[in-house]
């Protein structure tokens, strides 16, 4: 029975992973897809790629339609408005043709050809007077729409600006919807993962490190959606566990971009209160900054002299540190800190820091399971 339940949980976890991989595959070109591709079977990753290609083709069609509608703006107006604008333009052309070319030419020809003695004085001057009156009528018509045409032009300009604003607003809405979808999928994934902790049984260091990778990798694969990470960006994420013997926050699992100056070296350890990692652990609250080089609070989060690296200010410009704490009674457990960093300012804010906080809670359950598994039972 337990085996059947474990198989069901594992199937659910893989199902959510497939859906999340389809969402995140499009961002694999940012250097974040390798985590997922290492975790998922090749057949799942290939299926995600094919589904993503379909999505991309649909997006290209939508973008092409947006471009066409922007170039042909009058098509977005009601048909009656389009007909009115066309009628005004046609009438303006006709009036200009009659007033500027046809009537002056007719009067000139009439005066040079017509003989009042033959046609009659009344007819001769009647034609001249009618032509002049018609010219006056055309003048008043031209003056009547002289103000209307510039107004139509201004309205068209305003419509173009409104159209451009709507396109940008739709793009922002699409990004927000993608973020919500990624967050929902991560929530389902983490909920299923917590149910599989006992099945994974991460009792030793290697299995525990692998469990941390399984828990955090989906979030980093979706970092292009959640944190706006881009191709070529230097980023890192680390899971720190507190070692009571040494009194240090020591790295348990970490992942970095390929061009990170730390290379394959193990991240540095931190004392409680030292740097942003130690400060988040000591204060038991999530800390984040948009720009370590300019924020006023950055001075309080600067590492101690013995823990500073030359590349710190260039590589760790924005970061978020979430304490791994499980609030159980009577004594809450402090296990460590989860950190995500970037060399680009402004990557983290109130909304996406909550995702890192949720990931830290998932890790807290993982640490707590290991604590209970390694605690001898009372006789």
Short mmCIF file of C-alpha atoms in Angstrom, two decimals:
data_model
loop_
_atom_site.label_atom_id
_atom_site.label_comp_id
_atom_site.label_asym_id
_atom_site.label_seq_id
_atom_site.Cartn_x
_atom_site.Cartn_y
_atom_site.Cartn_z
CA UNK A 1 0.00 0.00 0.00
CA UNK A 2 2.80 2.38 0.86
CA UNK A 3 4.50 1.52 -2.43
CA UNK A 4 1.34 2.34 -4.41
CA UNK A 5 0.94 5.65 -2.57
CA UNK A 6 4.58 6.54 -3.25
CA UNK A 7 4.10 5.77 -6.95
CA UNK A 8 1.03 8.01 -7.08
CA UNK A 9 2.91 10.87 -5.39
CA UNK A 10 5.85 10.44 -7.73
CA UNK A 11 3.55 10.43 -10.78
CA UNK A 12 1.93 13.65 -9.57
CA UNK A 13 5.35 15.24 -9.04
CA UNK A 14 6.51 14.31 -12.53
CA UNK A 15 3.23 15.57 -14.02
CA UNK A 16 3.66 18.97 -12.40
CA UNK A 17 7.31 18.94 -13.48
CA UNK A 18 6.31 18.37 -17.11
CA UNK A 19 3.88 21.30 -17.02
CA UNK A 20 6.46 23.53 -15.36
CA UNK A 21 9.13 22.48 -17.86
CA UNK A 22 6.88 23.53 -20.74
CA UNK A 23 6.53 26.96 -19.14
CA UNK A 24 10.24 27.33 -18.42
CA UNK A 25 11.75 25.79 -21.57
CA UNK A 26 11.42 29.06 -23.48
CA UNK A 27 13.78 30.61 -20.92
CA UNK A 28 16.43 27.91 -21.24
CA UNK A 29 18.40 30.15 -23.63
CA UNK A 30 19.07 32.39 -20.64
CA UNK A 31 21.34 29.69 -19.23
CA UNK A 32 18.75 28.45 -16.74
CA UNK A 33 17.36 25.42 -18.54
CA UNK A 34 20.27 23.07 -17.81
CA UNK A 35 19.04 22.44 -14.26
CA UNK A 36 15.70 21.10 -15.42
CA UNK A 37 17.21 19.18 -18.32
CA UNK A 38 19.49 17.33 -15.89
CA UNK A 39 16.59 16.46 -13.60
CA UNK A 40 13.92 15.49 -16.17
CA UNK A 41 14.16 12.52 -18.54
CA UNK A 42 15.07 13.43 -22.09
CA UNK A 43 11.66 12.41 -23.44
CA UNK A 44 9.90 14.87 -21.09
CA UNK A 45 12.32 17.66 -21.95
CA UNK A 46 11.84 17.01 -25.68
CA UNK A 47 8.05 17.13 -25.26
CA UNK A 48 8.36 20.43 -23.44
CA UNK A 49 10.48 21.74 -26.31
CA UNK A 50 7.88 20.81 -28.92
CA UNK A 51 5.07 22.38 -26.92
CA UNK A 52 7.14 25.51 -26.41
CA UNK A 53 7.76 25.76 -30.14
CA UNK A 54 4.01 25.73 -30.70
CA UNK A 55 3.59 28.49 -28.13
CA UNK A 56 6.36 30.54 -29.72
CA UNK A 57 4.77 30.24 -33.18
CA UNK A 58 1.48 31.44 -31.72
CA UNK A 59 3.21 34.37 -30.07
CA UNK A 60 4.87 35.29 -33.37
CA UNK A 61 1.48 35.28 -35.08
CA UNK A 62 0.04 37.47 -32.33
CA UNK A 63 2.97 39.86 -32.59
CA UNK A 64 2.57 40.01 -36.36
CA UNK A 65 -1.12 40.85 -35.93
CA UNK A 66 -0.26 43.59 -33.45
CA UNK A 67 2.22 45.08 -35.91
CA UNK A 68 -0.29 45.03 -38.73
CA UNK A 69 -2.98 46.67 -36.59
CA UNK A 70 -0.52 49.35 -35.54
CA UNK A 71 0.36 50.15 -39.17
CA UNK A 72 -3.33 50.21 -40.21
CA UNK A 73 -4.77 52.10 -37.29
CA UNK A 74 -8.09 53.22 -38.90
CA UNK A 75 -9.18 49.56 -38.99
CA UNK A 76 -9.51 49.75 -35.21
CA UNK A 77 -12.14 52.52 -35.55
CA UNK A 78 -15.90 51.91 -35.95
CA UNK A 79 -16.99 51.60 -39.62
CA UNK A 80 -19.07 54.79 -39.44
CA UNK A 81 -16.05 56.74 -38.18
CA UNK A 82 -13.87 55.33 -40.97
CA UNK A 83 -16.46 56.30 -43.61
CA UNK A 84 -16.77 59.81 -42.13
CA UNK A 85 -13.02 60.39 -42.21
CA UNK A 86 -12.76 59.14 -45.77
CA UNK A 87 -15.67 61.38 -46.86
CA UNK A 88 -14.03 64.44 -45.30
CA UNK A 89 -10.74 63.73 -47.08
CA UNK A 90 -12.50 63.13 -50.43
CA UNK A 91 -14.56 66.30 -50.10
CA UNK A 92 -11.48 68.31 -49.24
CA UNK A 93 -9.71 67.06 -52.38
CA UNK A 94 -12.73 67.88 -54.57
CA UNK A 95 -13.07 71.41 -53.14
CA UNK A 96 -9.39 72.11 -53.69
CA UNK A 97 -9.62 70.85 -57.26
CA UNK A 98 -12.68 73.01 -58.08
CA UNK A 99 -11.55 76.17 -56.27
CA UNK A 100 -7.92 76.17 -57.33
CA UNK A 101 -7.92 74.65 -60.81
CA UNK A 102 -11.28 74.11 -62.50
CA UNK A 103 -13.24 77.32 -61.76
CA UNK A 104 -10.39 79.77 -62.44
CA UNK A 105 -9.68 77.93 -65.70
CA UNK A 106 -13.39 78.02 -66.65
CA UNK A 107 -13.67 81.77 -65.98
CA UNK A 108 -10.52 82.44 -67.98
CA UNK A 109 -11.76 80.41 -70.94
CA UNK A 110 -15.24 81.98 -70.75
CA UNK A 111 -13.93 85.53 -70.69
CA UNK A 112 -11.63 84.88 -73.62
CA UNK A 113 -14.04 82.93 -75.81
CA UNK A 114 -17.57 84.20 -75.04
CA UNK A 115 -18.82 87.30 -76.89
CA UNK A 116 -21.46 89.31 -74.95
CA UNK A 117 -22.91 90.60 -78.23
CA UNK A 118 -23.55 87.08 -79.49
CA UNK A 119 -24.50 85.32 -76.28
CA UNK A 120 -26.29 88.24 -74.74
CA UNK A 121 -25.14 90.50 -71.97
CA UNK A 122 -27.47 88.91 -69.40
CA UNK A 123 -26.27 85.37 -70.13
CA UNK A 124 -22.63 86.40 -70.25
CA UNK A 125 -22.67 88.11 -66.87
CA UNK A 126 -24.98 85.51 -65.38
CA UNK A 127 -22.35 82.82 -66.04
CA UNK A 128 -19.62 85.02 -64.53
CA UNK A 129 -21.69 85.83 -61.43
CA UNK A 130 -22.72 82.18 -60.91
CA UNK A 131 -19.09 81.07 -61.21
CA UNK A 132 -17.96 83.70 -58.69
CA UNK A 133 -20.77 82.76 -56.27
CA UNK A 134 -19.82 79.10 -56.59
CA UNK A 135 -16.23 80.05 -55.83
CA UNK A 136 -17.40 81.90 -52.71
CA UNK A 137 -19.41 78.84 -51.60
CA UNK A 138 -16.33 76.65 -52.04
CA UNK A 139 -14.34 79.15 -49.98
CA UNK A 140 -16.81 78.92 -47.07
CA UNK A 141 -16.81 75.13 -47.29
CA UNK A 142 -13.03 75.12 -47.16
CA UNK A 143 -13.07 77.45 -44.14
CA UNK A 144 -15.68 75.30 -42.41
CA UNK A 145 -13.47 72.17 -42.47
CA UNK A 146 -10.19 74.02 -42.03
CA UNK A 147 -10.47 73.40 -38.28
CA UNK A 148 -11.98 69.93 -38.61
CA UNK A 149 -9.09 68.37 -40.50
CA UNK A 150 -6.39 69.34 -37.95
CA UNK A 151 -8.69 68.04 -35.19
CA UNK A 152 -9.01 64.74 -37.01
CA UNK A 153 -5.25 64.61 -37.31
CA UNK A 154 -4.86 65.26 -33.58
CA UNK A 155 -7.43 62.57 -32.79
CA UNK A 156 -5.52 60.15 -34.99
CA UNK A 157 -2.30 60.95 -33.12
CA UNK A 158 -4.02 60.40 -29.80
CA UNK A 159 -5.39 57.09 -31.06
CA UNK A 160 -1.89 56.02 -32.11
CA UNK A 161 -0.55 56.86 -28.65
CA UNK A 162 -3.45 55.01 -27.03
CA UNK A 163 -2.88 52.04 -29.33
CA UNK A 164 0.82 51.91 -28.40
CA UNK A 165 -0.06 52.15 -24.71
CA UNK A 166 -2.52 49.28 -25.03
CA UNK A 167 0.11 47.11 -26.74
CA UNK A 168 2.56 47.78 -23.89
CA UNK A 169 -0.16 47.15 -21.31
CA UNK A 170 -1.06 43.83 -22.94
CA UNK A 171 2.62 42.83 -22.93
CA UNK A 172 2.89 43.64 -19.22
CA UNK A 173 -0.30 41.68 -18.56
CA UNK A 174 1.10 38.68 -20.42
CA UNK A 175 4.24 38.80 -18.28
CA UNK A 176 2.15 39.01 -15.12
CA UNK A 177 0.01 36.05 -16.20
CA UNK A 178 3.17 34.03 -16.90
CA UNK A 179 4.47 34.87 -13.42
CA UNK A 180 1.19 33.79 -11.80
CA UNK A 181 1.20 30.54 -13.76
CA UNK A 182 4.81 29.81 -12.75
CA UNK A 183 4.04 30.55 -9.08
CA UNK A 184 0.99 28.28 -9.13
CA UNK A 185 2.96 25.45 -10.72
CA UNK A 186 5.78 25.87 -8.21
CA UNK A 187 3.25 25.75 -5.36
CA UNK A 188 1.85 22.47 -6.67
CA UNK A 189 5.36 21.10 -7.21
CA UNK A 190 6.54 22.00 -3.72
CA UNK A 191 3.39 20.63 -2.11
CA UNK A 192 3.98 17.31 -3.85
CA UNK A 193 7.69 17.42 -3.00
CA UNK A 194 6.94 17.77 0.71
CA UNK A 195 4.85 14.61 0.48
CA UNK A 196 7.79 12.77 -1.10
CA UNK A 197 10.45 13.74 1.45
CA UNK A 198 9.99 10.45 3.31
CA UNK A 199 10.20 8.56 0.00
CA UNK A 200 13.43 10.35 -0.93
CA UNK A 201 14.77 9.64 2.58
CA UNK A 202 17.66 12.17 2.44
CA UNK A 203 19.46 10.97 5.55
CA UNK A 204 23.09 11.31 4.40
CA UNK A 205 24.88 14.38 2.98
CA UNK A 206 24.78 13.33 -0.66
CA UNK A 207 21.08 12.46 -0.71
CA UNK A 208 20.24 15.61 1.26
CA UNK A 209 22.17 17.76 -1.23
CA UNK A 210 20.31 16.07 -4.08
CA UNK A 211 16.98 16.70 -2.35
CA UNK A 212 17.86 20.41 -2.06
CA UNK A 213 18.60 20.47 -5.78
CA UNK A 214 15.25 18.85 -6.61
CA UNK A 215 13.46 21.40 -4.42
CA UNK A 216 15.15 24.58 -5.69
CA UNK A 217 15.99 23.78 -9.34
CA UNK A 218 12.45 24.45 -10.69
CA UNK A 219 12.48 27.94 -9.17
CA UNK A 220 15.79 28.75 -10.87
CA UNK A 221 14.57 27.30 -14.17
CA UNK A 222 11.71 29.80 -13.98
CA UNK A 223 14.03 32.66 -12.91
CA UNK A 224 13.59 34.32 -16.30
CA UNK A 225 9.88 34.66 -15.51
CA UNK A 226 10.03 35.20 -11.76
CA UNK A 227 13.12 37.43 -11.48
CA UNK A 228 13.56 38.69 -15.07
CA UNK A 229 16.99 37.05 -15.35
CA UNK A 230 18.46 37.43 -18.84
CA UNK A 231 21.06 35.71 -20.98
CA UNK A 232 24.59 36.57 -19.90
CA UNK A 233 23.50 37.60 -16.41
CA UNK A 234 25.70 36.47 -13.50
CA UNK A 235 23.47 34.83 -10.90
CA UNK A 236 23.78 32.35 -8.07
CA UNK A 237 21.68 30.52 -5.53
CA UNK A 238 22.87 28.77 -2.37
CA UNK A 239 21.37 26.78 0.48
CA UNK A 240 23.17 27.29 3.80
CA UNK A 241 22.78 25.11 6.86
CA UNK A 242 23.75 26.20 10.36
CA UNK A 243 26.46 24.05 11.94
CA UNK A 244 26.09 24.27 15.73
CA UNK A 245 29.57 22.86 16.29
CA UNK A 246 31.39 25.55 14.27
CA UNK A 247 28.77 28.27 14.73
CA UNK A 248 28.82 28.93 10.96
CA UNK A 249 26.31 28.93 8.15
CA UNK A 250 27.92 26.41 5.81
CA UNK A 251 26.93 25.78 2.16
CA UNK A 252 24.88 22.64 1.57
CA UNK A 253 23.96 23.06 -2.12
CA UNK A 254 24.62 25.83 -4.65
CA UNK A 255 24.28 26.63 -8.32
CA UNK A 256 25.79 29.48 -10.36
CA UNK A 257 25.83 30.84 -13.87
CA UNK A 258 28.71 29.56 -15.99
CA UNK A 259 30.64 32.86 -15.97
CA UNK A 260 30.44 33.42 -12.21
CA UNK A 261 33.86 34.51 -10.85
CA UNK A 262 33.62 31.93 -8.04
CA UNK A 263 33.87 29.16 -10.60
CA UNK A 264 33.43 25.70 -9.10
CA UNK A 265 34.69 26.75 -5.68
CA UNK A 266 32.57 26.16 -2.59
CA UNK A 267 30.76 29.30 -1.34
CA UNK A 268 32.15 30.99 1.75
CA UNK A 269 30.70 30.30 5.20
CA UNK A 270 29.07 32.99 7.33
CA UNK A 271 28.74 33.74 10.99
CA UNK A 272 25.38 34.81 12.38
CA UNK A 273 24.98 38.53 11.68
CA UNK A 274 27.79 38.64 9.09
CA UNK A 275 26.76 39.94 5.65
CA UNK A 276 23.29 39.57 4.21
CA UNK A 277 23.29 35.79 4.80
CA UNK A 278 24.21 36.03 8.47
CA UNK A 279 21.91 39.04 8.98
CA UNK A 280 18.87 37.22 7.58
CA UNK A 281 19.63 34.24 9.82
CA UNK A 282 20.13 36.34 12.96
CA UNK A 283 17.04 38.52 12.38
CA UNK A 284 14.91 35.56 11.23
CA UNK A 285 13.36 37.62 8.44
CA UNK A 286 13.75 37.85 4.69
CA UNK A 287 16.17 40.54 3.48
CA UNK A 288 16.53 41.90 -0.04
CA UNK A 289 18.13 44.86 -1.74
CA UNK A 290 17.83 46.29 -5.24
CA UNK A 291 21.36 47.65 -5.46
CA UNK A 292 24.04 46.88 -2.91
CA UNK A 293 26.17 49.75 -4.25
CA UNK A 294 23.59 52.46 -3.61
CA UNK A 295 21.02 51.34 -1.02
CA UNK A 296 21.31 52.98 2.38
CA UNK A 297 20.79 49.65 4.13
CA UNK A 298 23.63 48.08 2.14
CA UNK A 299 26.20 49.35 4.67
CA UNK A 300 24.60 47.17 7.34
CA UNK A 301 24.80 44.10 5.08
CA UNK A 302 28.44 44.44 4.02
CA UNK A 303 30.47 41.33 4.92
CA UNK A 304 33.20 41.46 7.51
CA UNK A 305 36.71 42.26 6.28
CA UNK A 306 37.79 38.62 6.47
CA UNK A 307 34.87 37.51 4.29
CA UNK A 308 35.02 40.15 1.54
CA UNK A 309 35.87 39.24 -2.06
CA UNK A 310 37.14 41.61 -4.75
CA UNK A 311 34.19 40.89 -7.04
CA UNK A 312 31.43 41.29 -4.41
CA UNK A 313 30.14 44.71 -5.48
CA UNK A 314 30.17 43.80 -9.17
CA UNK A 315 28.58 40.35 -8.83
CA UNK A 316 26.21 40.70 -5.86
CA UNK A 317 24.39 43.95 -6.73
CA UNK A 318 20.90 42.66 -5.94
CA UNK A 319 20.02 39.72 -3.71
CA UNK A 320 17.36 38.16 -1.53
CA UNK A 321 18.13 36.08 1.58
CA UNK A 322 15.35 34.04 3.21
CA UNK A 323 15.88 32.32 6.58
CA UNK A 324 15.08 28.61 6.67
CA UNK A 325 12.98 28.56 9.83
CA UNK A 326 10.24 26.16 10.94
CA UNK A 327 7.91 27.73 13.46
CA UNK A 328 7.06 24.75 15.62
CA UNK A 329 6.16 24.93 19.28
CA UNK A 330 7.52 25.18 21.83
CA UNK A 331 10.89 25.93 20.20
CA UNK A 332 11.10 27.18 16.58
CA UNK A 333 13.94 25.63 14.60
CA UNK A 334 16.45 27.78 12.71
CA UNK A 335 18.13 25.66 10.05
CA UNK A 336 19.87 28.06 7.67
CA UNK A 337 19.36 30.52 4.81
CA UNK A 338 18.37 30.38 1.13
CA UNK A 339 20.06 33.03 -1.04
CA UNK A 340 19.49 34.17 -4.65
CA UNK A 341 21.78 36.84 -6.14
CA UNK A 342 22.32 38.72 -9.41
CA UNK A 343 24.81 41.19 -10.83
CA UNK A 344 21.94 43.29 -12.23
CA UNK A 345 20.27 45.88 -10.00
CA UNK A 346 16.54 45.76 -9.30
CA UNK A 347 15.91 42.05 -9.81
CA UNK A 348 14.02 41.49 -6.56
CA UNK A 349 10.94 43.17 -5.11
CA UNK A 350 8.07 42.56 -2.70
CA UNK A 351 6.27 40.15 -5.05
CA UNK A 352 9.02 37.78 -6.13
CA UNK A 353 10.77 37.73 -2.75
CA UNK A 354 7.69 35.87 -1.48
CA UNK A 355 8.54 33.04 -3.89
CA UNK A 356 12.00 32.72 -2.31
CA UNK A 357 10.40 32.78 1.14
CA UNK A 358 8.09 29.92 0.13
CA UNK A 359 11.07 27.95 -1.18
CA UNK A 360 12.79 28.49 2.18
CA UNK A 361 9.72 27.03 3.94
CA UNK A 362 9.92 23.93 1.75
CA UNK A 363 13.59 23.56 2.70
CA UNK A 364 12.65 24.01 6.36
CA UNK A 365 10.47 20.88 6.17
CA UNK A 366 13.34 19.05 4.48
CA UNK A 367 15.79 20.09 7.23
CA UNK A 368 13.24 19.18 9.90
CA UNK A 369 12.76 15.70 8.43
CA UNK A 370 16.53 15.13 8.55
CA UNK A 371 16.62 16.39 12.15
CA UNK A 372 13.94 13.92 13.20
CA UNK A 373 15.52 11.09 11.20
CA UNK A 374 18.91 11.62 12.87
CA UNK A 375 17.49 12.04 16.38
CA UNK A 376 17.65 8.80 18.41
CA UNK A 377 14.31 7.60 19.69
CA UNK A 378 13.71 7.68 23.40
CA UNK A 379 13.69 4.19 24.98
#
